[in-house]
Amino acid sequence: MKSNINNNYVLIMAGGVGSRFWPKSRNQFPKQFIDILGIGQSLLQLTYERFLKICPAEHIFILSNQQYLDLIQQQLDGIAVANILLEPSRNNTAPCIAYASYKILKSNPDANIVVAPSDHLILKEGEFLDRISQALDYTASNDALLTLGINPSRPDTGYGYINFQKEGVDGVHQVARFMEKPVLERAKEYLASGDYLWNAGIFVWRAQSIIKAFERHASEIANLFVQGNEVYNTSAEAAFIKENYPKSPNISIDYAILEKADNVYTIPSDIGWSDLGTWASLHEVVEKDENNNALSVDHFHLENTNNCIIQLPKKKAAIIKGLEDFIVVDDGKVLLIYPKGSEQEIKTVAGKMVSSYGEEYL
């Protein structure tokens, strides 16, 4: 059965802080709101526009935190306040997905939902939309929890993996299990076997299917949000969420549901995907000069400088000599000069900066 566009809904997850992109991504202005690609649009804006091809604007919900309401309204001009679902507490992905799913099911029993991060890069948009449509068609007629799996191009240790069954039907394969981020040797084994995909955190399912999964595998969450069935989509909804949402457990959708359910499927996909989780991952996908430097700086003079990513404020000039494989980021308040090979330390270093000098540097 083909999915009906009027039953399609999208949940865009936009509440994260993006701490690995510090200092550009800060608590008050995190990664999803930044024009980090230098193209005049933030990652959130790109994601929102992409999904307008899947369903009408009134069916796209932004799941975020109260402190980002103004930013969301500024960047998504004309979005209805009712389509911005704000968490009163940061309790990870399972509670916010449950809240939105109960709310949507109340208005449409046939709702078919896409869940996607707001801050990922999709280079092959046509292929992505084809895979999403394929997934929506499948879940419209099957009680399935479906995830897009990314065909791995390298033995990356920064992603979780999906172990899937090679035999599938119409490009849809059952998931055997989800794997944690592996060490390098294990990642090489995954890549060589051909039995593993990257977990992109992009999910498709009917509202009825995911709520049934909550009832079966995460009853504490289900019992909490089912109490709101009388108030969802009414003026009493906000008060119910403010009082009850903080009572929900802090748990991801992966741990709460996907690692327990037996009706999880995947579609292997080649969509030019990157989670843009680190400065090095950004360096890989943006335009670079003849010395492999990714530059976002108006005035500069570089000598013997290679494989760097350099981002400076508008009209700030830079003279750099002798740097190799470095991150140089000046956001106006914080200057970061750090080896790309050690970038996993940045989150920790940022925490030390905050503890030493105050929350203004978070």
mmCIF file of C-alpha atoms in Angstrom:
data_model
loop_
_atom_site.group_PDB
_atom_site.id
_atom_site.type_symbol
_atom_site.label_atom_id
_atom_site.label_comp_id
_atom_site.label_asym_id
_atom_site.label_seq_id
_atom_site.Cartn_x
_atom_site.Cartn_y
_atom_site.Cartn_z
ATOM 1 C CA MET A 1 0.000 0.000 0.000
ATOM 2 C CA LYS A 2 1.318 3.432 -0.963
ATOM 3 C CA SER A 3 1.540 6.008 1.793
ATOM 4 C CA ASN A 4 -0.871 8.933 1.647
ATOM 5 C CA ILE A 5 0.908 12.298 1.821
ATOM 6 C CA ASN A 6 -1.886 13.583 4.078
ATOM 7 C CA ASN A 7 -0.910 10.913 6.616
ATOM 8 C CA ASN A 8 2.795 11.814 6.512
ATOM 9 C CA TYR A 9 4.304 13.654 9.471
ATOM 10 C CA VAL A 10 7.881 14.650 10.321
ATOM 11 C CA LEU A 11 9.527 15.133 13.704
ATOM 12 C CA ILE A 12 12.740 17.174 13.480
ATOM 13 C CA MET A 13 14.924 16.778 16.577
ATOM 14 C CA ALA A 14 16.462 20.187 17.304
ATOM 15 C CA GLY A 15 17.253 20.289 21.016
ATOM 16 C CA GLY A 16 20.934 19.311 21.102
ATOM 17 C CA VAL A 17 23.852 21.502 22.098
ATOM 18 C CA GLY A 18 26.432 20.217 19.565
ATOM 19 C CA SER A 19 29.266 20.446 22.074
ATOM 20 C CA ARG A 20 31.867 18.901 19.746
ATOM 21 C CA PHE A 21 31.578 22.010 17.547
ATOM 22 C CA TRP A 22 32.584 24.279 20.424
ATOM 23 C CA PRO A 23 33.260 27.192 20.403
ATOM 24 C CA LYS A 24 31.173 27.863 17.277
ATOM 25 C CA SER A 25 28.330 25.793 18.703
ATOM 26 C CA ARG A 26 27.456 27.109 22.143
ATOM 27 C CA ASN A 27 24.595 26.476 24.538
ATOM 28 C CA GLN A 28 22.801 29.664 23.484
ATOM 29 C CA PHE A 29 23.343 29.101 19.737
ATOM 30 C CA PRO A 30 23.973 25.421 18.976
ATOM 31 C CA LYS A 31 25.050 23.697 15.776
ATOM 32 C CA GLN A 32 21.638 23.250 14.154
ATOM 33 C CA PHE A 33 21.083 27.032 14.043
ATOM 34 C CA ILE A 34 24.494 27.872 12.550
ATOM 35 C CA ASP A 35 25.271 28.398 8.859
ATOM 36 C CA ILE A 36 28.162 25.999 9.382
ATOM 37 C CA LEU A 37 28.450 25.182 5.661
ATOM 38 C CA GLY A 38 28.762 28.859 4.741
ATOM 39 C CA ILE A 39 25.862 28.770 2.248
ATOM 40 C CA GLY A 40 23.481 31.233 3.873
ATOM 41 C CA GLN A 41 21.244 28.649 5.551
ATOM 42 C CA SER A 42 21.466 26.825 8.856
ATOM 43 C CA LEU A 43 21.314 23.038 9.101
ATOM 44 C CA LEU A 44 17.813 23.335 10.609
ATOM 45 C CA GLN A 45 16.608 25.428 7.678
ATOM 46 C CA LEU A 46 18.035 22.922 5.182
ATOM 47 C CA THR A 47 16.389 20.020 7.005
ATOM 48 C CA TYR A 48 13.008 21.753 7.198
ATOM 49 C CA GLU A 49 13.003 22.655 3.494
ATOM 50 C CA ARG A 50 13.953 19.076 2.593
ATOM 51 C CA PHE A 51 10.929 17.651 4.403
ATOM 52 C CA LEU A 52 8.466 20.083 2.831
ATOM 53 C CA LYS A 53 8.734 17.702 -0.152
ATOM 54 C CA ILE A 54 7.448 14.842 2.029
ATOM 55 C CA CYS A 55 4.461 16.427 3.765
ATOM 56 C CA PRO A 56 2.659 19.755 4.271
ATOM 57 C CA ALA A 57 4.201 22.323 6.626
ATOM 58 C CA GLU A 58 1.452 21.842 9.208
ATOM 59 C CA HIS A 59 2.601 18.211 9.594
ATOM 60 C CA ILE A 60 6.226 19.089 10.404
ATOM 61 C CA PHE A 61 6.984 19.393 14.116
ATOM 62 C CA ILE A 62 10.181 20.764 15.626
ATOM 63 C CA LEU A 63 11.125 19.028 18.875
ATOM 64 C CA SER A 64 13.375 21.262 20.915
ATOM 65 C CA ASN A 65 14.020 22.972 24.221
ATOM 66 C CA GLN A 66 12.238 26.025 25.596
ATOM 67 C CA GLN A 67 15.371 28.174 25.330
ATOM 68 C CA TYR A 68 15.453 27.804 21.525
ATOM 69 C CA LEU A 69 11.904 28.968 20.748
ATOM 70 C CA ASP A 70 12.977 32.404 19.505
ATOM 71 C CA LEU A 71 15.746 30.952 17.324
ATOM 72 C CA ILE A 72 13.356 28.464 15.727
ATOM 73 C CA GLN A 73 10.784 31.160 14.971
ATOM 74 C CA GLN A 74 13.478 33.440 13.521
ATOM 75 C CA GLN A 75 14.875 30.753 11.242
ATOM 76 C CA LEU A 76 11.640 29.057 10.151
ATOM 77 C CA ASP A 77 9.649 32.087 9.114
ATOM 78 C CA GLY A 78 5.916 31.576 9.524
ATOM 79 C CA ILE A 79 6.055 28.265 11.383
ATOM 80 C CA ALA A 80 3.029 27.848 13.644
ATOM 81 C CA VAL A 81 3.723 27.889 17.379
ATOM 82 C CA ALA A 82 1.652 24.697 17.615
ATOM 83 C CA ASN A 83 4.266 22.955 15.461
ATOM 84 C CA ILE A 84 7.098 23.681 17.917
ATOM 85 C CA LEU A 85 7.058 21.120 20.713
ATOM 86 C CA LEU A 86 9.236 22.312 23.581
ATOM 87 C CA GLU A 87 10.637 20.007 26.251
ATOM 88 C CA PRO A 88 10.530 21.477 29.758
ATOM 89 C CA SER A 89 13.511 19.238 30.589
ATOM 90 C CA ARG A 90 16.235 17.510 28.569
ATOM 91 C CA ASN A 91 15.323 13.820 28.867
ATOM 92 C CA ASN A 92 16.882 12.441 25.676
ATOM 93 C CA THR A 93 15.047 11.251 22.556
ATOM 94 C CA ALA A 94 12.566 8.599 23.756
ATOM 95 C CA PRO A 95 10.272 10.897 25.800
ATOM 96 C CA CYS A 96 10.058 13.625 23.166
ATOM 97 C CA ILE A 97 9.284 11.094 20.434
ATOM 98 C CA ALA A 98 6.615 9.522 22.652
ATOM 99 C CA TYR A 99 5.028 12.906 23.406
ATOM 100 C CA ALA A 100 4.874 13.874 19.734
ATOM 101 C CA SER A 101 3.590 10.446 18.692
ATOM 102 C CA TYR A 102 0.687 10.451 21.168
ATOM 103 C CA LYS A 103 -0.186 13.992 20.120
ATOM 104 C CA ILE A 104 -0.154 13.144 16.405
ATOM 105 C CA LEU A 105 -2.074 9.885 16.852
ATOM 106 C CA LYS A 106 -4.828 11.841 18.616
ATOM 107 C CA SER A 107 -5.361 13.922 15.470
ATOM 108 C CA ASN A 108 -4.751 11.185 12.873
ATOM 109 C CA PRO A 109 -5.017 7.434 13.648
ATOM 110 C CA ASP A 110 -3.328 6.654 10.297
ATOM 111 C CA ALA A 111 -0.338 8.929 10.868
ATOM 112 C CA ASN A 112 2.954 7.771 9.337
ATOM 113 C CA ILE A 113 5.938 9.485 10.970
ATOM 114 C CA VAL A 114 9.518 10.307 9.969
ATOM 115 C CA VAL A 115 11.930 11.156 12.806
ATOM 116 C CA ALA A 116 15.157 12.921 11.819
ATOM 117 C CA PRO A 117 17.952 14.992 13.372
ATOM 118 C CA SER A 118 18.050 18.686 12.511
ATOM 119 C CA ASP A 119 21.826 18.955 12.144
ATOM 120 C CA HIS A 120 22.871 16.298 9.623
ATOM 121 C CA LEU A 121 24.090 16.811 6.072
ATOM 122 C CA ILE A 122 22.404 15.091 3.112
ATOM 123 C CA LEU A 123 24.308 15.642 -0.140
ATOM 124 C CA LYS A 124 22.152 13.370 -2.327
ATOM 125 C CA GLU A 125 18.744 14.849 -1.611
ATOM 126 C CA GLY A 126 16.911 13.086 -4.450
ATOM 127 C CA GLU A 127 18.126 9.680 -3.284
ATOM 128 C CA PHE A 128 17.227 10.577 0.308
ATOM 129 C CA LEU A 129 13.656 11.532 -0.617
ATOM 130 C CA ASP A 130 13.309 8.310 -2.627
ATOM 131 C CA ARG A 131 14.425 6.215 0.369
ATOM 132 C CA ILE A 132 12.086 8.089 2.736
ATOM 133 C CA SER A 133 9.164 7.556 0.357
ATOM 134 C CA GLN A 134 10.069 3.873 0.105
ATOM 135 C CA ALA A 135 10.127 3.649 3.902
ATOM 136 C CA LEU A 136 6.787 5.434 4.273
ATOM 137 C CA ASP A 137 5.187 3.070 1.756
ATOM 138 C CA TYR A 138 6.479 0.086 3.733
ATOM 139 C CA THR A 139 5.406 1.280 7.169
ATOM 140 C CA ALA A 140 1.975 2.345 5.852
ATOM 141 C CA SER A 141 1.108 -1.328 5.393
ATOM 142 C CA ASN A 142 3.429 -3.071 7.893
ATOM 143 C CA ASP A 143 3.759 -2.961 11.664
ATOM 144 C CA ALA A 144 7.431 -2.044 11.361
ATOM 145 C CA LEU A 145 9.959 0.249 12.991
ATOM 146 C CA LEU A 146 12.203 1.249 10.126
ATOM 147 C CA THR A 147 15.561 3.022 10.092
ATOM 148 C CA LEU A 148 17.644 4.307 7.209
ATOM 149 C CA GLY A 149 21.025 2.586 7.351
ATOM 150 C CA ILE A 150 23.975 4.273 5.659
ATOM 151 C CA ASN A 151 26.279 2.192 3.476
ATOM 152 C CA PRO A 152 29.650 2.680 5.248
ATOM 153 C CA SER A 153 32.495 4.131 3.209
ATOM 154 C CA ARG A 154 35.230 3.667 5.823
ATOM 155 C CA PRO A 155 35.786 1.901 9.164
ATOM 156 C CA ASP A 156 34.526 4.831 11.237
ATOM 157 C CA THR A 157 34.672 4.523 15.038
ATOM 158 C CA GLY A 158 32.404 7.528 15.632
ATOM 159 C CA TYR A 159 29.131 5.903 14.575
ATOM 160 C CA GLY A 160 26.912 3.150 15.902
ATOM 161 C CA TYR A 161 26.341 0.287 13.466
ATOM 162 C CA ILE A 162 23.340 -1.764 12.326
ATOM 163 C CA ASN A 163 23.852 -5.496 11.770
ATOM 164 C CA PHE A 164 21.254 -6.446 9.156
ATOM 165 C CA GLN A 165 20.123 -9.567 7.344
ATOM 166 C CA LYS A 166 21.353 -9.700 3.755
ATOM 167 C CA GLU A 167 18.124 -11.169 2.403
ATOM 168 C CA GLY A 168 15.434 -8.536 2.087
ATOM 169 C CA VAL A 169 12.139 -7.810 0.352
ATOM 170 C CA ASP A 170 11.950 -4.828 -2.011
ATOM 171 C CA GLY A 171 15.090 -3.326 -0.469
ATOM 172 C CA VAL A 172 13.860 -3.633 3.128
ATOM 173 C CA HIS A 173 15.951 -5.814 5.456
ATOM 174 C CA GLN A 174 15.339 -7.011 9.004
ATOM 175 C CA VAL A 175 17.733 -5.675 11.640
ATOM 176 C CA ALA A 176 19.551 -8.348 13.639
ATOM 177 C CA ARG A 177 20.945 -5.959 16.243
ATOM 178 C CA PHE A 178 22.316 -2.492 16.895
ATOM 179 C CA MET A 179 26.009 -2.203 17.711
ATOM 180 C CA GLU A 180 27.759 0.412 19.847
ATOM 181 C CA LYS A 181 30.557 2.566 18.422
ATOM 182 C CA PRO A 182 33.353 0.053 17.750
ATOM 183 C CA VAL A 183 37.109 0.171 18.159
ATOM 184 C CA LEU A 184 39.008 0.519 14.870
ATOM 185 C CA GLU A 185 39.774 -3.172 14.377
ATOM 186 C CA ARG A 186 36.129 -4.116 14.913
ATOM 187 C CA ALA A 187 35.011 -1.320 12.556
ATOM 188 C CA LYS A 188 37.318 -2.769 9.875
ATOM 189 C CA GLU A 189 35.691 -6.182 10.382
ATOM 190 C CA TYR A 190 32.231 -4.647 10.050
ATOM 191 C CA LEU A 191 33.190 -2.929 6.797
ATOM 192 C CA ALA A 192 34.787 -6.053 5.304
ATOM 193 C CA SER A 193 31.786 -8.267 6.107
ATOM 194 C CA GLY A 194 29.225 -6.147 4.269
ATOM 195 C CA ASP A 195 26.685 -7.000 6.977
ATOM 196 C CA TYR A 196 26.741 -3.633 8.720
ATOM 197 C CA LEU A 197 25.438 -0.116 8.119
ATOM 198 C CA TRP A 198 25.953 3.163 9.932
ATOM 199 C CA ASN A 199 23.089 4.151 12.214
ATOM 200 C CA ALA A 200 22.037 7.635 11.066
ATOM 201 C CA GLY A 201 19.244 8.095 13.600
ATOM 202 C CA ILE A 202 16.606 8.563 10.877
ATOM 203 C CA PHE A 203 13.461 6.541 11.630
ATOM 204 C CA VAL A 204 10.105 5.866 9.958
ATOM 205 C CA TRP A 205 7.040 4.224 11.524
ATOM 206 C CA ARG A 206 3.310 4.579 11.945
ATOM 207 C CA ALA A 207 2.200 6.349 15.116
ATOM 208 C CA GLN A 208 0.287 3.200 16.085
ATOM 209 C CA SER A 209 3.414 1.052 15.691
ATOM 210 C CA ILE A 210 5.713 3.205 17.817
ATOM 211 C CA ILE A 211 3.108 3.628 20.555
ATOM 212 C CA LYS A 212 2.568 -0.135 20.613
ATOM 213 C CA ALA A 213 6.366 -0.453 20.995
ATOM 214 C CA PHE A 214 6.383 2.002 23.908
ATOM 215 C CA GLU A 215 3.609 0.055 25.598
ATOM 216 C CA ARG A 216 5.548 -3.182 25.207
ATOM 217 C CA HIS A 217 9.136 -2.108 25.824
ATOM 218 C CA ALA A 218 8.992 1.210 27.729
ATOM 219 C CA SER A 219 5.786 1.073 29.746
ATOM 220 C CA GLU A 220 6.912 3.821 32.134
ATOM 221 C CA ILE A 221 6.983 6.265 29.217
ATOM 222 C CA ALA A 222 3.746 4.943 27.708
ATOM 223 C CA ASN A 223 1.874 5.134 31.018
ATOM 224 C CA LEU A 224 2.992 8.730 31.476
ATOM 225 C CA PHE A 225 2.068 10.122 28.069
ATOM 226 C CA VAL A 226 -1.153 8.164 27.554
ATOM 227 C CA GLN A 227 -2.546 10.228 30.449
ATOM 228 C CA GLY A 228 -2.494 13.238 28.131
ATOM 229 C CA ASN A 229 -4.858 11.777 25.550
ATOM 230 C CA GLU A 230 -7.721 13.994 26.743
ATOM 231 C CA VAL A 231 -5.685 17.191 26.422
ATOM 232 C CA TYR A 232 -3.459 16.741 23.354
ATOM 233 C CA ASN A 233 -4.206 19.376 20.700
ATOM 234 C CA THR A 234 -6.169 21.466 23.217
ATOM 235 C CA SER A 235 -5.290 24.517 25.312
ATOM 236 C CA ALA A 236 -4.627 22.215 28.294
ATOM 237 C CA GLU A 237 -1.769 20.367 26.566
ATOM 238 C CA ALA A 238 1.003 22.785 27.593
ATOM 239 C CA ALA A 239 0.131 22.578 31.297
ATOM 240 C CA PHE A 240 0.036 18.768 31.161
ATOM 241 C CA ILE A 241 3.455 18.598 29.494
ATOM 242 C CA LYS A 242 5.004 21.140 31.854
ATOM 243 C CA GLU A 243 3.893 19.091 34.861
ATOM 244 C CA ASN A 244 4.436 15.560 33.571
ATOM 245 C CA TYR A 245 7.253 15.629 31.001
ATOM 246 C CA PRO A 246 10.019 16.025 33.633
ATOM 247 C CA LYS A 247 8.812 12.782 35.226
ATOM 248 C CA SER A 248 9.846 10.792 32.151
ATOM 249 C CA PRO A 249 13.083 8.768 32.251
ATOM 250 C CA ASN A 250 16.199 10.134 30.550
ATOM 251 C CA ILE A 251 16.684 7.545 27.803
ATOM 252 C CA SER A 252 17.310 7.408 24.060
ATOM 253 C CA ILE A 253 14.895 5.848 21.585
ATOM 254 C CA ASP A 254 17.621 3.317 20.727
ATOM 255 C CA TYR A 255 17.876 1.979 24.280
ATOM 256 C CA ALA A 256 14.179 2.305 25.102
ATOM 257 C CA ILE A 257 12.748 0.683 21.980
ATOM 258 C CA LEU A 258 14.960 -0.229 19.030
ATOM 259 C CA GLU A 259 17.406 -2.513 20.835
ATOM 260 C CA LYS A 260 14.485 -4.482 22.330
ATOM 261 C CA ALA A 261 11.918 -4.680 19.519
ATOM 262 C CA ASP A 262 11.775 -7.600 17.067
ATOM 263 C CA ASN A 263 10.059 -5.704 14.237
ATOM 264 C CA VAL A 264 12.936 -3.375 13.323
ATOM 265 C CA TYR A 265 13.915 -3.057 9.662
ATOM 266 C CA THR A 266 16.387 -1.040 7.646
ATOM 267 C CA ILE A 267 16.826 0.286 4.122
ATOM 268 C CA PRO A 268 20.517 0.438 3.104
ATOM 269 C CA SER A 269 21.024 3.920 1.689
ATOM 270 C CA ASP A 270 23.595 5.950 -0.198
ATOM 271 C CA ILE A 271 22.433 9.514 0.438
ATOM 272 C CA GLY A 272 25.677 11.461 0.909
ATOM 273 C CA TRP A 273 25.118 11.495 4.658
ATOM 274 C CA SER A 274 27.250 12.991 7.404
ATOM 275 C CA ASP A 275 26.194 13.684 10.968
ATOM 276 C CA LEU A 276 28.647 16.627 10.986
ATOM 277 C CA GLY A 277 29.560 15.535 14.483
ATOM 278 C CA THR A 278 33.065 16.988 14.518
ATOM 279 C CA TRP A 279 35.195 19.669 12.909
ATOM 280 C CA ALA A 280 37.032 16.966 10.928
ATOM 281 C CA SER A 281 33.748 15.661 9.497
ATOM 282 C CA LEU A 282 32.886 19.194 8.378
ATOM 283 C CA HIS A 283 36.336 19.509 6.810
ATOM 284 C CA GLU A 284 35.615 16.408 4.721
ATOM 285 C CA VAL A 285 32.476 17.759 3.062
ATOM 286 C CA VAL A 286 33.080 21.485 2.478
ATOM 287 C CA GLU A 287 34.993 23.105 -0.355
ATOM 288 C CA LYS A 288 38.766 23.299 0.154
ATOM 289 C CA ASP A 289 41.669 25.199 -1.410
ATOM 290 C CA GLU A 290 44.629 23.684 -3.247
ATOM 291 C CA ASN A 291 46.288 22.866 0.087
ATOM 292 C CA ASN A 292 43.184 21.099 1.420
ATOM 293 C CA ASN A 293 42.312 23.961 3.767
ATOM 294 C CA ALA A 294 38.610 24.627 4.451
ATOM 295 C CA LEU A 295 38.389 28.384 4.857
ATOM 296 C CA SER A 296 35.665 30.630 6.205
ATOM 297 C CA VAL A 297 37.640 33.859 6.507
ATOM 298 C CA ASP A 298 37.454 37.115 4.551
ATOM 299 C CA HIS A 299 41.090 38.258 4.549
ATOM 300 C CA PHE A 300 44.019 35.876 4.939
ATOM 301 C CA HIS A 301 47.600 35.054 4.085
ATOM 302 C CA LEU A 302 48.634 31.414 4.477
ATOM 303 C CA GLU A 303 52.088 29.892 4.146
ATOM 304 C CA ASN A 304 52.982 26.214 4.493
ATOM 305 C CA THR A 305 49.528 25.600 5.931
ATOM 306 C CA ASN A 306 47.743 22.407 4.939
ATOM 307 C CA ASN A 307 44.716 20.264 5.818
ATOM 308 C CA CYS A 308 43.324 22.859 8.226
ATOM 309 C CA ILE A 309 39.842 24.164 8.891
ATOM 310 C CA ILE A 310 39.834 27.889 9.637
ATOM 311 C CA GLN A 311 36.730 29.876 10.608
ATOM 312 C CA LEU A 312 36.966 33.524 11.690
ATOM 313 C CA PRO A 313 34.440 36.340 12.202
ATOM 314 C CA LYS A 314 33.537 38.570 9.276
ATOM 315 C CA LYS A 315 36.208 41.173 8.363
ATOM 316 C CA LYS A 316 38.785 39.580 10.680
ATOM 317 C CA ALA A 317 42.134 38.983 8.948
ATOM 318 C CA ALA A 318 44.458 36.032 9.523
ATOM 319 C CA ILE A 319 48.137 35.435 8.836
ATOM 320 C CA ILE A 320 49.076 31.805 9.437
ATOM 321 C CA LYS A 321 52.294 29.948 8.709
ATOM 322 C CA GLY A 322 53.375 26.388 9.319
ATOM 323 C CA LEU A 323 50.145 24.770 10.485
ATOM 324 C CA GLU A 324 49.284 21.192 9.503
ATOM 325 C CA ASP A 325 46.023 19.387 10.369
ATOM 326 C CA PHE A 326 44.700 22.042 12.753
ATOM 327 C CA ILE A 327 41.329 23.493 13.684
ATOM 328 C CA VAL A 328 41.356 27.284 14.018
ATOM 329 C CA VAL A 329 38.015 28.751 15.117
ATOM 330 C CA ASP A 330 37.360 32.231 16.486
ATOM 331 C CA ASP A 331 33.747 32.955 17.391
ATOM 332 C CA GLY A 332 34.526 36.438 18.727
ATOM 333 C CA LYS A 333 34.561 35.357 22.360
ATOM 334 C CA VAL A 334 36.609 32.164 22.252
ATOM 335 C CA LEU A 335 39.609 31.292 20.095
ATOM 336 C CA LEU A 336 40.298 27.585 19.542
ATOM 337 C CA ILE A 337 43.550 26.355 17.983
ATOM 338 C CA TYR A 338 43.638 22.569 18.230
ATOM 339 C CA PRO A 339 45.068 19.567 16.354
ATOM 340 C CA LYS A 340 42.426 17.854 14.223
ATOM 341 C CA GLY A 341 43.702 14.475 15.365
ATOM 342 C CA SER A 342 42.860 15.350 18.986
ATOM 343 C CA GLU A 343 39.446 16.885 18.372
ATOM 344 C CA GLN A 344 37.644 14.302 20.508
ATOM 345 C CA GLU A 345 39.193 16.141 23.471
ATOM 346 C CA ILE A 346 37.467 19.435 22.618
ATOM 347 C CA LYS A 347 34.277 18.646 24.528
ATOM 348 C CA THR A 348 36.302 17.919 27.677
ATOM 349 C CA VAL A 349 38.518 20.966 27.243
ATOM 350 C CA ALA A 350 35.454 23.165 26.785
ATOM 351 C CA GLY A 351 34.082 21.795 30.052
ATOM 352 C CA LYS A 352 37.295 22.722 31.857
ATOM 353 C CA MET A 353 37.124 26.226 30.391
ATOM 354 C CA VAL A 354 33.583 26.619 31.684
ATOM 355 C CA SER A 355 34.423 25.308 35.153
ATOM 356 C CA SER A 356 37.406 27.667 35.369
ATOM 357 C CA TYR A 357 35.921 30.821 33.889
ATOM 358 C CA GLY A 358 32.131 30.542 33.966
ATOM 359 C CA GLU A 359 29.003 29.512 32.089
ATOM 360 C CA GLU A 360 29.384 32.331 29.577
ATOM 361 C CA TYR A 361 31.924 30.150 27.737
ATOM 362 C CA LEU A 362 29.597 27.135 27.477
#
